PDB file of C-alpha atoms in Angstrom:
ATOM      1  CA  MET A 106     114.229 114.483 115.462  1.00 73.00           C
ATOM      2  CA  THR A 107     117.879 115.525 115.029  1.00 76.00           C
ATOM      3  CA  ASP A 108     118.795 113.833 118.327  1.00 86.00           C
ATOM      4  CA  LYS A 109     116.789 110.678 117.642  1.00 92.00           C
ATOM      5  CA  LYS A 110     118.577 107.519 116.571  1.00 96.00           C
ATOM      6  CA  ILE A 111     116.956 105.885 113.545  1.00 97.00           C
ATOM      7  CA  GLY A 112     117.680 102.268 112.661  1.00 97.00           C
ATOM      8  CA  PHE A 113     116.883 100.538 109.385  1.00 97.00           C
ATOM      9  CA  ILE A 114     116.239  96.814 109.374  1.00 96.00           C
ATOM     10  CA  GLY A 115     116.874  96.084 105.712  1.00 94.00           C
ATOM     11  CA  ALA A 116     119.003  98.314 103.505  1.00 93.00           C
ATOM     12  CA  GLY A 117     117.678  97.603 100.012  1.00 90.00           C
ATOM     13  CA  LYS A 118     116.567 100.178  97.452  1.00 88.00           C
ATOM     14  CA  MET A 119     113.764 101.638  99.556  1.00 88.00           C
ATOM     15  CA  GLY A 120     115.654 101.549 102.836  1.00 91.00           C
ATOM     16  CA  SER A 121     118.782 103.149 101.405  1.00 91.00           C
ATOM     17  CA  ALA A 122     116.696 105.779  99.589  1.00 89.00           C
ATOM     18  CA  LEU A 123     115.051 106.755 102.869  1.00 91.00           C
ATOM     19  CA  MET A 124     118.409 106.946 104.639  1.00 92.00           C
ATOM     20  CA  GLN A 125     119.800 109.290 102.009  1.00 90.00           C
ATOM     21  CA  GLY A 126     116.615 111.383 102.014  1.00 90.00           C
ATOM     22  CA  ILE A 127     116.441 112.024 105.746  1.00 90.00           C
ATOM     23  CA  ILE A 128     120.168 112.738 105.996  1.00 92.00           C
ATOM     24  CA  LYS A 129     120.047 115.134 103.028  1.00 88.00           C
ATOM     25  CA  ALA A 130     117.017 116.910 104.538  1.00 87.00           C
ATOM     26  CA  GLY A 131     118.876 117.367 107.827  1.00 89.00           C
ATOM     27  CA  ILE A 132     116.220 115.496 109.802  1.00 89.00           C
ATOM     28  CA  VAL A 133     118.853 113.337 111.467  1.00 93.00           C
ATOM     29  CA  LYS A 134     122.628 113.340 111.773  1.00 93.00           C
ATOM     30  CA  PRO A 135     124.453 110.592 109.820  1.00 95.00           C
ATOM     31  CA  GLU A 136     126.024 109.233 112.995  1.00 95.00           C
ATOM     32  CA  ASN A 137     122.514 108.743 114.416  1.00 96.00           C
ATOM     33  CA  VAL A 138     121.472 106.474 111.554  1.00 96.00           C
ATOM     34  CA  GLY A 139     122.089 102.720 111.680  1.00 97.00           C
ATOM     35  CA  ALA A 140     121.362  99.945 109.204  1.00 97.00           C
ATOM     36  CA  SER A 141     121.399  96.179 109.255  1.00 96.00           C
ATOM     37  CA  ASP A 142     121.249  93.820 106.310  1.00 94.00           C
ATOM     38  CA  VAL A 143     122.426  90.348 105.342  1.00 91.00           C
ATOM     39  CA  TYR A 144     124.584  91.728 102.517  1.00 91.00           C
ATOM     40  CA  GLU A 145     127.665  93.138 104.228  1.00 93.00           C
ATOM     41  CA  PRO A 146     129.439  94.586 101.135  1.00 93.00           C
ATOM     42  CA  PHE A 147     126.474  96.885 100.455  1.00 93.00           C
ATOM     43  CA  LEU A 148     126.389  97.945 104.110  1.00 95.00           C
ATOM     44  CA  LYS A 149     130.051  98.929 103.858  1.00 95.00           C
ATOM     45  CA  GLU A 150     129.262 100.996 100.753  1.00 94.00           C
ATOM     46  CA  LEU A 151     126.487 102.828 102.611  1.00 95.00           C
ATOM     47  CA  GLN A 152     128.757 103.413 105.582  1.00 96.00           C
ATOM     48  CA  ALA A 153     131.449 104.925 103.375  1.00 96.00           C
ATOM     49  CA  LYS A 154     128.951 107.026 101.413  1.00 95.00           C
ATOM     50  CA  LEU A 155     126.694 108.288 104.196  1.00 95.00           C
ATOM     51  CA  GLY A 156     128.725 107.968 107.381  1.00 96.00           C
ATOM     52  CA  ILE A 157     126.146 105.754 109.100  1.00 97.00           C
ATOM     53  CA  ARG A 158     126.528 102.859 111.538  1.00 96.00           C
ATOM     54  CA  VAL A 159     126.090  99.366 110.059  1.00 96.00           C
ATOM     55  CA  SER A 160     125.801  95.785 111.246  1.00 96.00           C
ATOM     56  CA  THR A 161     124.759  92.395 109.887  1.00 95.00           C
ATOM     57  CA  ASP A 162     123.086  91.760 113.251  1.00 94.00           C
ATOM     58  CA  ASN A 163     119.572  93.225 113.486  1.00 95.00           C
ATOM     59  CA  ALA A 164     119.676  93.155 117.286  1.00 93.00           C
ATOM     60  CA  VAL A 165     122.616  95.574 117.383  1.00 95.00           C
ATOM     61  CA  ILE A 166     120.697  98.182 115.389  1.00 96.00           C
ATOM     62  CA  VAL A 167     117.437  97.582 117.279  1.00 95.00           C
ATOM     63  CA  ARG A 168     119.001  98.078 120.700  1.00 93.00           C
ATOM     64  CA  ASP A 169     120.726 101.304 119.660  1.00 94.00           C
ATOM     65  CA  SER A 170     117.739 102.998 117.971  1.00 96.00           C
ATOM     66  CA  ASP A 171     114.777 105.107 119.086  1.00 96.00           C
ATOM     67  CA  ILE A 172     112.927 104.702 115.786  1.00 97.00           C
ATOM     68  CA  LEU A 173     113.086 101.512 113.726  1.00 97.00           C
ATOM     69  CA  ILE A 174     112.183 101.394 110.049  1.00 97.00           C
ATOM     70  CA  LEU A 175     111.398  97.856 108.973  1.00 96.00           C
ATOM     71  CA  ALA A 176     112.286  97.605 105.290  1.00 94.00           C
ATOM     72  CA  VAL A 177     112.317  93.858 104.653  1.00 92.00           C
ATOM     73  CA  LYS A 178     110.350  91.703 102.221  1.00 86.00           C
ATOM     74  CA  PRO A 179     106.960  90.478 103.535  1.00 83.00           C
ATOM     75  CA  GLN A 180     108.031  86.843 103.099  1.00 83.00           C
ATOM     76  CA  THR A 181     110.900  87.272 105.599  1.00 88.00           C
ATOM     77  CA  LEU A 182     108.922  89.371 108.057  1.00 89.00           C
ATOM     78  CA  GLY A 183     107.847  86.547 110.379  1.00 89.00           C
ATOM     79  CA  SER A 184     111.351  85.388 111.229  1.00 91.00           C
ATOM     80  CA  VAL A 185     112.641  88.956 111.540  1.00 92.00           C
ATOM     81  CA  LEU A 186     109.907  89.906 114.023  1.00 93.00           C
ATOM     82  CA  ALA A 187     110.423  86.723 116.042  1.00 92.00           C
ATOM     83  CA  ASN A 188     114.127  87.421 116.416  1.00 90.00           C
ATOM     84  CA  MET A 189     113.559  91.065 117.430  1.00 91.00           C
ATOM     85  CA  LYS A 190     110.528  90.574 119.665  1.00 90.00           C
ATOM     86  CA  ASN A 191     112.185  91.033 123.038  1.00 90.00           C
ATOM     87  CA  ASP A 192     114.301  93.980 121.910  1.00 92.00           C
ATOM     88  CA  ILE A 193     111.451  96.151 120.608  1.00 93.00           C
ATOM     89  CA  THR A 194     109.967  97.692 123.736  1.00 91.00           C
ATOM     90  CA  SER A 195     107.239 100.310 124.091  1.00 90.00           C
ATOM     91  CA  GLU A 196     109.977 102.940 124.301  1.00 93.00           C
ATOM     92  CA  LYS A 197     110.730 102.438 120.615  1.00 95.00           C
ATOM     93  CA  LEU A 198     108.704 103.366 117.547  1.00 97.00           C
ATOM     94  CA  LEU A 199     108.473 100.757 114.785  1.00 97.00           C
ATOM     95  CA  ILE A 200     107.676 101.988 111.271  1.00 97.00           C
ATOM     96  CA  SER A 201     107.012  99.253 108.718  1.00 95.00           C
ATOM     97  CA  ILE A 202     107.028  99.664 104.944  1.00 93.00           C
ATOM     98  CA  ALA A 203     106.268  96.001 104.166  1.00 89.00           C
ATOM     99  CA  ALA A 204     103.555  95.854 101.483  1.00 84.00           C
ATOM    100  CA  GLY A 205     100.201  94.321 102.390  1.00 85.00           C
ATOM    101  CA  VAL A 206     101.058  93.535 106.028  1.00 90.00           C
ATOM    102  CA  PRO A 207      98.432  94.872 108.486  1.00 92.00           C
ATOM    103  CA  LEU A 208      99.205  96.615 111.757  1.00 95.00           C
ATOM    104  CA  SER A 209      97.709  93.697 113.695  1.00 93.00           C
ATOM    105  CA  THR A 210     100.528  91.427 112.463  1.00 92.00           C
ATOM    106  CA  TYR A 211     103.074  93.535 114.328  1.00 94.00           C
ATOM    107  CA  GLU A 212     100.905  94.231 117.343  1.00 93.00           C
ATOM    108  CA  ASP A 213     100.202  90.492 117.771  1.00 93.00           C
ATOM    109  CA  ALA A 214     103.782  89.341 117.154  1.00 93.00           C
ATOM    110  CA  LEU A 215     105.578  91.901 119.314  1.00 94.00           C
ATOM    111  CA  LEU A 216     105.434  92.849 123.005  1.00 92.00           C
ATOM    112  CA  LYS A 217     102.220  94.374 124.331  1.00 92.00           C
ATOM    113  CA  GLY A 218     102.112  98.145 123.899  1.00 93.00           C
ATOM    114  CA  THR A 219     104.528  98.239 120.951  1.00 95.00           C
ATOM    115  CA  ARG A 220     104.101 101.477 119.008  1.00 97.00           C
ATOM    116  CA  VAL A 221     103.706 100.776 115.300  1.00 97.00           C
ATOM    117  CA  VAL A 222     103.093 102.946 112.232  1.00 98.00           C
ATOM    118  CA  ARG A 223     102.422 101.394 108.836  1.00 97.00           C
ATOM    119  CA  VAL A 224     103.686 103.210 105.744  1.00 97.00           C
ATOM    120  CA  MET A 225     103.369 102.467 102.032  1.00 95.00           C
ATOM    121  CA  PRO A 226     105.918 104.549 100.083  1.00 94.00           C
ATOM    122  CA  ASN A 227     106.925 103.966  96.472  1.00 93.00           C
ATOM    123  CA  ILE A 228     110.093 103.566  94.434  1.00 90.00           C
ATOM    124  CA  ALA A 229     110.188 107.296  93.614  1.00 92.00           C
ATOM    125  CA  ALA A 230     111.731 107.716  97.072  1.00 89.00           C
ATOM    126  CA  THR A 231     115.011 107.027  95.236  1.00 85.00           C
ATOM    127  CA  VAL A 232     114.672 110.479  93.614  1.00 89.00           C
ATOM    128  CA  SER A 233     112.963 112.128  96.632  1.00 89.00           C
ATOM    129  CA  GLU A 234     109.545 112.156  94.920  1.00 95.00           C
ATOM    130  CA  ALA A 235     107.749 109.360  96.761  1.00 94.00           C
ATOM    131  CA  ALA A 236     104.013 109.258  97.398  1.00 97.00           C
ATOM    132  CA  SER A 237     103.478 107.656 100.821  1.00 97.00           C
ATOM    133  CA  GLY A 238     100.364 106.638 102.730  1.00 97.00           C
ATOM    134  CA  ILE A 239     100.734 106.535 106.530  1.00 98.00           C
ATOM    135  CA  SER A 240      98.529 104.793 109.095  1.00 98.00           C
ATOM    136  CA  PRO A 241      99.241 104.733 112.858  1.00 97.00           C
ATOM    137  CA  GLY A 242      98.622 101.677 115.041  1.00 96.00           C
ATOM    138  CA  LYS A 243      96.509 101.591 118.191  1.00 96.00           C
ATOM    139  CA  ASN A 244      99.479 102.295 120.479  1.00 96.00           C
ATOM    140  CA  ALA A 245     101.076 105.009 118.333  1.00 97.00           C
ATOM    141  CA  THR A 246     101.077 108.518 119.775  1.00 96.00           C
ATOM    142  CA  PRO A 247     100.495 111.823 117.944  1.00 96.00           C
ATOM    143  CA  GLU A 248     104.258 112.373 118.235  1.00 96.00           C
ATOM    144  CA  ASP A 249     104.862 109.024 116.516  1.00 97.00           C
ATOM    145  CA  LEU A 250     102.626 110.025 113.624  1.00 97.00           C
ATOM    146  CA  LYS A 251     104.373 113.386 113.378  1.00 96.00           C
ATOM    147  CA  ALA A 252     107.763 111.655 113.248  1.00 95.00           C
ATOM    148  CA  ALA A 253     106.623 109.299 110.478  1.00 96.00           C
ATOM    149  CA  LEU A 254     105.195 112.159 108.444  1.00 96.00           C
ATOM    150  CA  GLU A 255     108.433 114.115 108.843  1.00 94.00           C
ATOM    151  CA  ILE A 256     110.588 111.183 107.746  1.00 93.00           C
ATOM    152  CA  PHE A 257     108.569 110.329 104.648  1.00 94.00           C
ATOM    153  CA  SER A 258     107.955 113.946 103.697  1.00 94.00           C
ATOM    154  CA  ALA A 259     111.736 114.191 103.369  1.00 90.00           C
ATOM    155  CA  VAL A 260     111.560 111.903 100.317  1.00 91.00           C
ATOM    156  CA  GLY A 261     108.353 113.181  98.717  1.00 95.00           C
ATOM    157  CA  THR A 262     104.742 113.635  99.822  1.00 96.00           C
ATOM    158  CA  ALA A 263     103.142 111.810 102.749  1.00 97.00           C
ATOM    159  CA  VAL A 264      99.428 111.531 103.550  1.00 97.00           C
ATOM    160  CA  GLN A 265      97.747 110.095 106.658  1.00 97.00           C
ATOM    161  CA  LEU A 266      94.987 107.605 105.886  1.00 97.00           C
ATOM    162  CA  PRO A 267      93.026 104.955 107.829  1.00 96.00           C
ATOM    163  CA  GLU A 268      94.469 101.459 107.566  1.00 96.00           C
ATOM    164  CA  SER A 269      91.361 100.300 105.700  1.00 95.00           C
ATOM    165  CA  LEU A 270      92.656 102.304 102.725  1.00 97.00           C
ATOM    166  CA  MET A 271      96.267 101.099 102.796  1.00 95.00           C
ATOM    167  CA  ASP A 272      95.608  98.402 100.188  1.00 94.00           C
ATOM    168  CA  ALA A 273      94.228 101.132  97.933  1.00 96.00           C
ATOM    169  CA  VAL A 274      97.416 103.130  98.589  1.00 97.00           C
ATOM    170  CA  THR A 275      99.419 100.078  97.532  1.00 94.00           C
ATOM    171  CA  GLY A 276      97.392  99.757  94.334  1.00 95.00           C
ATOM    172  CA  LEU A 277      97.502 103.465  93.507  1.00 97.00           C
ATOM    173  CA  SER A 278     100.823 105.008  94.519  1.00 97.00           C
ATOM    174  CA  GLY A 279     102.742 101.921  95.626  1.00 94.00           C
ATOM    175  CA  SER A 280     102.306 100.165  92.284  1.00 95.00           C
ATOM    176  CA  GLY A 281     101.564 103.325  90.299  1.00 97.00           C
ATOM    177  CA  PRO A 282     105.064 104.108  88.983  1.00 96.00           C
ATOM    178  CA  ALA A 283     105.018 100.796  87.101  1.00 97.00           C
ATOM    179  CA  PHE A 284     101.756 101.885  85.445  1.00 98.00           C
ATOM    180  CA  ILE A 285     103.256 105.202  84.327  1.00 98.00           C
ATOM    181  CA  PHE A 286     106.581 103.916  82.986  1.00 98.00           C
ATOM    182  CA  PRO A 287     104.902 102.091  80.061  1.00 98.00           C
ATOM    183  CA  VAL A 288     102.917 105.274  79.330  1.00 98.00           C
ATOM    184  CA  ILE A 289     106.143 107.249  78.994  1.00 98.00           C
ATOM    185  CA  GLU A 290     107.652 104.504  76.862  1.00 98.00           C
ATOM    186  CA  ALA A 291     104.582 104.280  74.627  1.00 98.00           C
ATOM    187  CA  MET A 292     104.419 108.048  74.121  1.00 98.00           C
ATOM    188  CA  ALA A 293     108.089 108.045  73.174  1.00 98.00           C
ATOM    189  CA  ASP A 294     107.487 105.119  70.784  1.00 98.00           C
ATOM    190  CA  GLY A 295     104.835 107.168  69.036  1.00 98.00           C
ATOM    191  CA  ALA A 296     107.303 110.006  68.524  1.00 98.00           C
ATOM    192  CA  VAL A 297     109.967 107.575  67.294  1.00 98.00           C
ATOM    193  CA  LEU A 298     107.468 106.253  64.736  1.00 98.00           C
ATOM    194  CA  GLU A 299     107.065 109.835  63.578  1.00 98.00           C
ATOM    195  CA  GLY A 300     110.835 110.133  63.091  1.00 98.00           C
ATOM    196  CA  MET A 301     112.189 111.461  66.394  1.00 98.00           C
ATOM    197  CA  ASP A 302     115.336 109.978  67.946  1.00 98.00           C
ATOM    198  CA  ARG A 303     114.801 107.773  71.002  1.00 98.00           C
ATOM    199  CA  LYS A 304     116.686 109.931  73.526  1.00 98.00           C
ATOM    200  CA  SER A 305     114.814 113.108  72.641  1.00 98.00           C
ATOM    201  CA  ALA A 306     111.503 111.249  72.605  1.00 98.00           C
ATOM    202  CA  LEU A 307     112.006 109.789  76.083  1.00 98.00           C
ATOM    203  CA  THR A 308     113.136 113.142  77.470  1.00 98.00           C
ATOM    204  CA  LEU A 309     110.102 114.960  76.113  1.00 98.00           C
ATOM    205  CA  ALA A 310     107.688 112.197  77.152  1.00 98.00           C
ATOM    206  CA  ALA A 311     109.013 112.025  80.723  1.00 98.00           C
ATOM    207  CA  GLN A 312     109.018 115.814  81.095  1.00 98.00           C
ATOM    208  CA  THR A 313     105.467 115.947  79.761  1.00 98.00           C
ATOM    209  CA  VAL A 314     104.300 113.537  82.479  1.00 98.00           C
ATOM    210  CA  LEU A 315     106.247 115.443  85.138  1.00 98.00           C
ATOM    211  CA  GLY A 316     104.850 118.800  84.003  1.00 98.00           C
ATOM    212  CA  ALA A 317     101.281 117.516  83.879  1.00 98.00           C
ATOM    213  CA  ALA A 318     101.593 116.102  87.400  1.00 97.00           C
ATOM    214  CA  LYS A 319     102.983 119.396  88.744  1.00 97.00           C
ATOM    215  CA  MET A 320     100.083 121.286  87.188  1.00 98.00           C
ATOM    216  CA  VAL A 321      97.583 119.065  89.020  1.00 97.00           C
ATOM    217  CA  LEU A 322      99.416 119.417  92.337  1.00 97.00           C
ATOM    218  CA  GLU A 323     100.249 123.107  92.155  1.00 97.00           C
ATOM    219  CA  THR A 324      97.102 124.572  90.587  1.00 97.00           C
ATOM    220  CA  GLY A 325      94.602 122.492  92.554  1.00 96.00           C
ATOM    221  CA  MET A 326      92.497 122.280  89.393  1.00 97.00           C
ATOM    222  CA  HIS A 327      90.634 119.125  88.381  1.00 97.00           C
ATOM    223  CA  PRO A 328      92.507 117.094  85.739  1.00 97.00           C
ATOM    224  CA  GLY A 329      89.456 117.417  83.475  1.00 97.00           C
ATOM    225  CA  GLU A 330      89.689 121.205  83.619  1.00 97.00           C
ATOM    226  CA  LEU A 331      93.381 121.087  82.767  1.00 97.00           C
ATOM    227  CA  LYS A 332      92.702 118.736  79.869  1.00 97.00           C
ATOM    228  CA  ASP A 333      90.093 121.150  78.507  1.00 97.00           C
ATOM    229  CA  MET A 334      92.663 123.959  78.595  1.00 96.00           C
ATOM    230  CA  VAL A 335      94.762 122.042  76.055  1.00 96.00           C
ATOM    231  CA  THR A 336      92.048 120.612  73.806  1.00 96.00           C
ATOM    232  CA  SER A 337      90.958 123.272  71.314  1.00 95.00           C
ATOM    233  CA  PRO A 338      87.996 122.511  68.981  1.00 96.00           C
ATOM    234  CA  ALA A 339      88.960 120.243  66.071  1.00 96.00           C
ATOM    235  CA  GLY A 340      92.600 120.483  67.148  1.00 96.00           C
ATOM    236  CA  THR A 341      95.400 117.931  67.425  1.00 97.00           C
ATOM    237  CA  THR A 342      95.010 117.199  71.131  1.00 97.00           C
ATOM    238  CA  ILE A 343      91.327 116.256  71.025  1.00 97.00           C
ATOM    239  CA  GLN A 344      92.137 113.816  68.246  1.00 97.00           C
ATOM    240  CA  GLY A 345      94.692 112.167  70.527  1.00 97.00           C
ATOM    241  CA  VAL A 346      92.303 112.165  73.485  1.00 97.00           C
ATOM    242  CA  HIS A 347      89.668 110.507  71.280  1.00 98.00           C
ATOM    243  CA  ALA A 348      92.148 107.779  70.369  1.00 97.00           C
ATOM    244  CA  LEU A 349      92.848 107.152  74.052  1.00 97.00           C
ATOM    245  CA  GLU A 350      89.146 106.961  74.856  1.00 97.00           C
ATOM    246  CA  GLU A 351      88.607 104.512  71.994  1.00 97.00           C
ATOM    247  CA  ALA A 352      91.303 102.315  73.538  1.00 97.00           C
ATOM    248  CA  GLY A 353      89.597 102.397  76.965  1.00 97.00           C
ATOM    249  CA  ILE A 354      92.365 104.205  78.817  1.00 97.00           C
ATOM    250  CA  ARG A 355      90.263 105.167  81.839  1.00 97.00           C
ATOM    251  CA  ALA A 356      88.987 101.642  82.464  1.00 98.00           C
ATOM    252  CA  ALA A 357      92.483 100.232  81.955  1.00 98.00           C
ATOM    253  CA  PHE A 358      94.022 102.460  84.617  1.00 98.00           C
ATOM    254  CA  MET A 359      91.129 101.997  87.030  1.00 98.00           C
ATOM    255  CA  ASN A 360      91.400  98.218  86.641  1.00 98.00           C
ATOM    256  CA  ALA A 361      95.162  98.333  87.192  1.00 98.00           C
ATOM    257  CA  VAL A 362      94.709 100.105  90.538  1.00 98.00           C
ATOM    258  CA  ILE A 363      91.858  97.788  91.550  1.00 98.00           C
ATOM    259  CA  ARG A 364      93.745  94.597  90.651  1.00 97.00           C
ATOM    260  CA  ALA A 365      96.875  95.723  92.494  1.00 95.00           C
ATOM    261  CA  SER A 366      94.781  96.692  95.534  1.00 94.00           C
ATOM    262  CA  GLU A 367      93.063  93.309  95.562  1.00 94.00           C
ATOM    263  CA  ARG A 368      96.424  91.541  95.405  1.00 91.00           C
ATOM    264  CA  SER A 369      97.603  93.595  98.379  1.00 88.00           C
ATOM    265  CA  LYS A 370      94.558  92.373 100.319  1.00 88.00           C
ATOM    266  CA  GLU A 371      95.393  88.783  99.387  1.00 86.00           C
ATOM    267  CA  LEU A 372      98.983  89.172 100.597  1.00 79.00           C
ATOM    268  CA  GLY A 373      97.751  90.590 103.897  1.00 76.00           C
ATOM    269  CA  LYS A 374      95.731  87.446 104.579  1.00 75.00           C
ATOM    270  CA  LYS A 375      98.694  85.073 104.135  1.00 67.00           C
TER     271      LYS A 375
END
C-alpha cells in the first residue's frame, strides 16, 4: 500500500479525516495522496497541513491515482460519475462512501469491469474511532477488499458485510453517533440537576460511554452480563435501569436504527 497512489474525490469532513488517518498510520506516503474538491481554500489548507497533492479538477486526481475514494454527497454523485467515467478504468479501484448508494449504481454508470467497493464509515473517523461496514462489488478482487479494510481500519474498526446489510450499517453505525450524543447530553443534564458543573458532567458522561463500549469490545461479554455486574440488589444502578425501562429505552433505540435503515433504503432507490 505504501507505493499506491490514493486519490480523494471530495475533501469534506469524512474525506479529510480518512486522509489524515491513513497518513498518520503510515499506510501511504503524503506525496502519494491526492485530493480534489470545489473549495480551493480548504484544499490549500490540507496541502499545507498534510503535504498532499490537490486540484479542483477531479480528472487530474483520477488519472494520477491507483485507488480512488469517492467522498461526495449522494445528490452530486450522478454528475461526478458521468464526468469521470472514461478515466476510471479496470486498473483502478473505486471505493465509495456515499450513503445509501448501491454498488450497481457505480457498476452501471462506469466502464465495464470497474472494480468497486462500497463502504459506510461514520463521523468518528475524525478521531480515528470509526465503525465501518465494507462490501465488495462483483468485479472487486480479494486484494481490493484487503486494501479497503486496511484503509478504514486505520481510522477505527472495519467489518466486511454483504451489501444487503449496508442499509442496516447506515442505520446502526453510520447514524449511530447522533443517537449517542443526546444520551451523553442527557446523562450530563441529570448530573447538572443534581448540582454538578456542566464541564465535569459532560466529561464524566462521555468517559462513561467510552468505558462501557471498551468493556463490550475488549471482554467479549454480552452487554446484559456486564450490566448485571454493576446492578447489585436494591442498589442505585438497578433503580436507574428501571427508570430507563419504564421510558422504553430499548424500543426507542431499536426504532432509531430501523427508521434510519429504512431511510437509507429509500435514498438508494432514488
